[in-house]
Amino acid sequence: MSLAVTNAAFDGQLVGLRVEDGAIAELGSSVEPEPGDEVIDATGLLLAPPMVNGHTHAAMTLFRGFGDDMALMEWLEQKIWPAEAKLRPDDVYWGTRLACLEMIRSGTTKFLDMYWHGAEVARAVVDSGVRAVVSSVMIDQLDPAKGEAARPEMLEALERIAEAGVGITPSLGPHAIYTVSPESLFWIAETAAEREIPVQIHLSETEQEVTECIEAHGKRPAAYLDELGFLGPRTVLAHGVWLDEDELGLVAERGATVVTNPAANMKLAVGGFLPYPQAARAGVALGLGTDGVSSNSNLDMFEEVKFLALVQKHSSGDPATLPAEDAIAIARGLRSEVVRGTPLEPGQPADFLLLANAPELSLGDLAAGVGYAASGAVVDTTVVNGRALMRGGRVEGEDEILGRALERARRLGLA
Ligand SMILES: [Zn+2]
């Protein structure tokens, strides 16, 4: 199957782009469609690389608007955990379909996920046509026996995720150092290394986590994980709000990635953000995520780019911190091997966007427009693996997805 895009604005000129077998075959001002190509006339549209959501819990779209404005523990104990206890595989499937729909509409073609029923997440991703690094969340409540008993199930989930189909990278997802025992973390790190797969964990989201880690283990969270052999080039650390300079140096040395989630950090009032200037100086690989809808409340990576740049400027007291181009590169997954976005170049996977010539993008510097002015609503067309999942703002099957997700939310008593 081949696809051609004509008359798209890119890098200050009008270009054509051709896709063959899911990859970009040609890109340039003289590229024309060939016989048999499906053709998208992009007159008036801007060609752009897509976003990669580096940390989320996709199916939590079902919990949107459920228990906002509450303190973290109160919200988890009174709202989220009782509702999650009722989750069935089908709920996770339709919640993830709803998340994928929102992501396709707002220009995200790949995400890193950690949630219950990972195999259902993977199935929803494949059916939606996008890409994801999928992990089933693992919690043993610091009980090594419980962790050991869960291993066969974890391995089975990993197999089912891996078999889901095109676009899926299987991964392991221990929830955090305060919910998973060191024995389980060690085993997970070993298993991930053997299989050469990514591993995702929340780290240093709150100051309390750091204090408790020092009390229990005599060291800060990154050093604790490193001692367990957990930090490597396929490790993804979500948040990293309270990482200090030594920890950032260690994370950089091991090649692990930190995914920052500024909107969720603000909404849950965790008291800070990943210290970007120090992380950049240390050479830490970086990604950007929305976190789950419950703590954001959307999956719009354009909006997240603005939050990222603004909170870093604000907290450093320097407006030159994190220019728009750098913030966008992080959001496109171009600053981390494991998050791994797709630049617009021949030979790369054919994942790209066509942006409308909306008021927010009609004048001035394009990076500033994308980084500070636009929301995901400027996305007109989303292509993944050479297949147009959205054209002219319409996604095939969206009404069914909205209806089925609402049914599932009602069943859970959420809507
Ligand atoms: Zn999270």
PDB file of C-alpha atoms and ligand atoms in Angstrom, residues 55-57 60 114 175 202 205 238-239 261 291-292 295, ligand 1:
ATOM      1  CA  HIS A  55       3.889   8.383  30.369  1.00  0.00           C
ATOM      2  CA  THR A  56       0.196   7.668  30.750  1.00  0.00           C
ATOM      3  CA  HIS A  57      -2.438   5.244  32.013  1.00  0.00           C
ATOM      4  CA  MET A  60      -8.108   6.163  32.994  1.00  0.00           C
ATOM      5  CA  MET A 114       1.235   1.343  32.552  1.00  0.00           C
ATOM      6  CA  HIS A 175       4.304   0.912  39.976  1.00  0.00           C
ATOM      7  CA  HIS A 202       7.095   6.160  38.835  1.00  0.00           C
ATOM      8  CA  GLU A 205       7.020  12.135  42.401  1.00  0.00           C
ATOM      9  CA  ALA A 238       8.135   8.940  35.339  1.00  0.00           C
ATOM     10  CA  HIS A 239       8.181  12.312  37.158  1.00  0.00           C
ATOM     11  CA  ASN A 261       4.544  15.309  33.566  1.00  0.00           C
ATOM     12  CA  ASP A 291       0.155  10.973  33.023  1.00  0.00           C
ATOM     13  CA  GLY A 292      -3.374   9.531  33.355  1.00  0.00           C
ATOM     14  CA  SER A 295      -4.417  13.636  37.120  1.00  0.00           C
TER      15      SER A 295
HETATM   16 ZN    ZN B   1       1.545   7.824  36.296  1.00  0.00          ZN
END
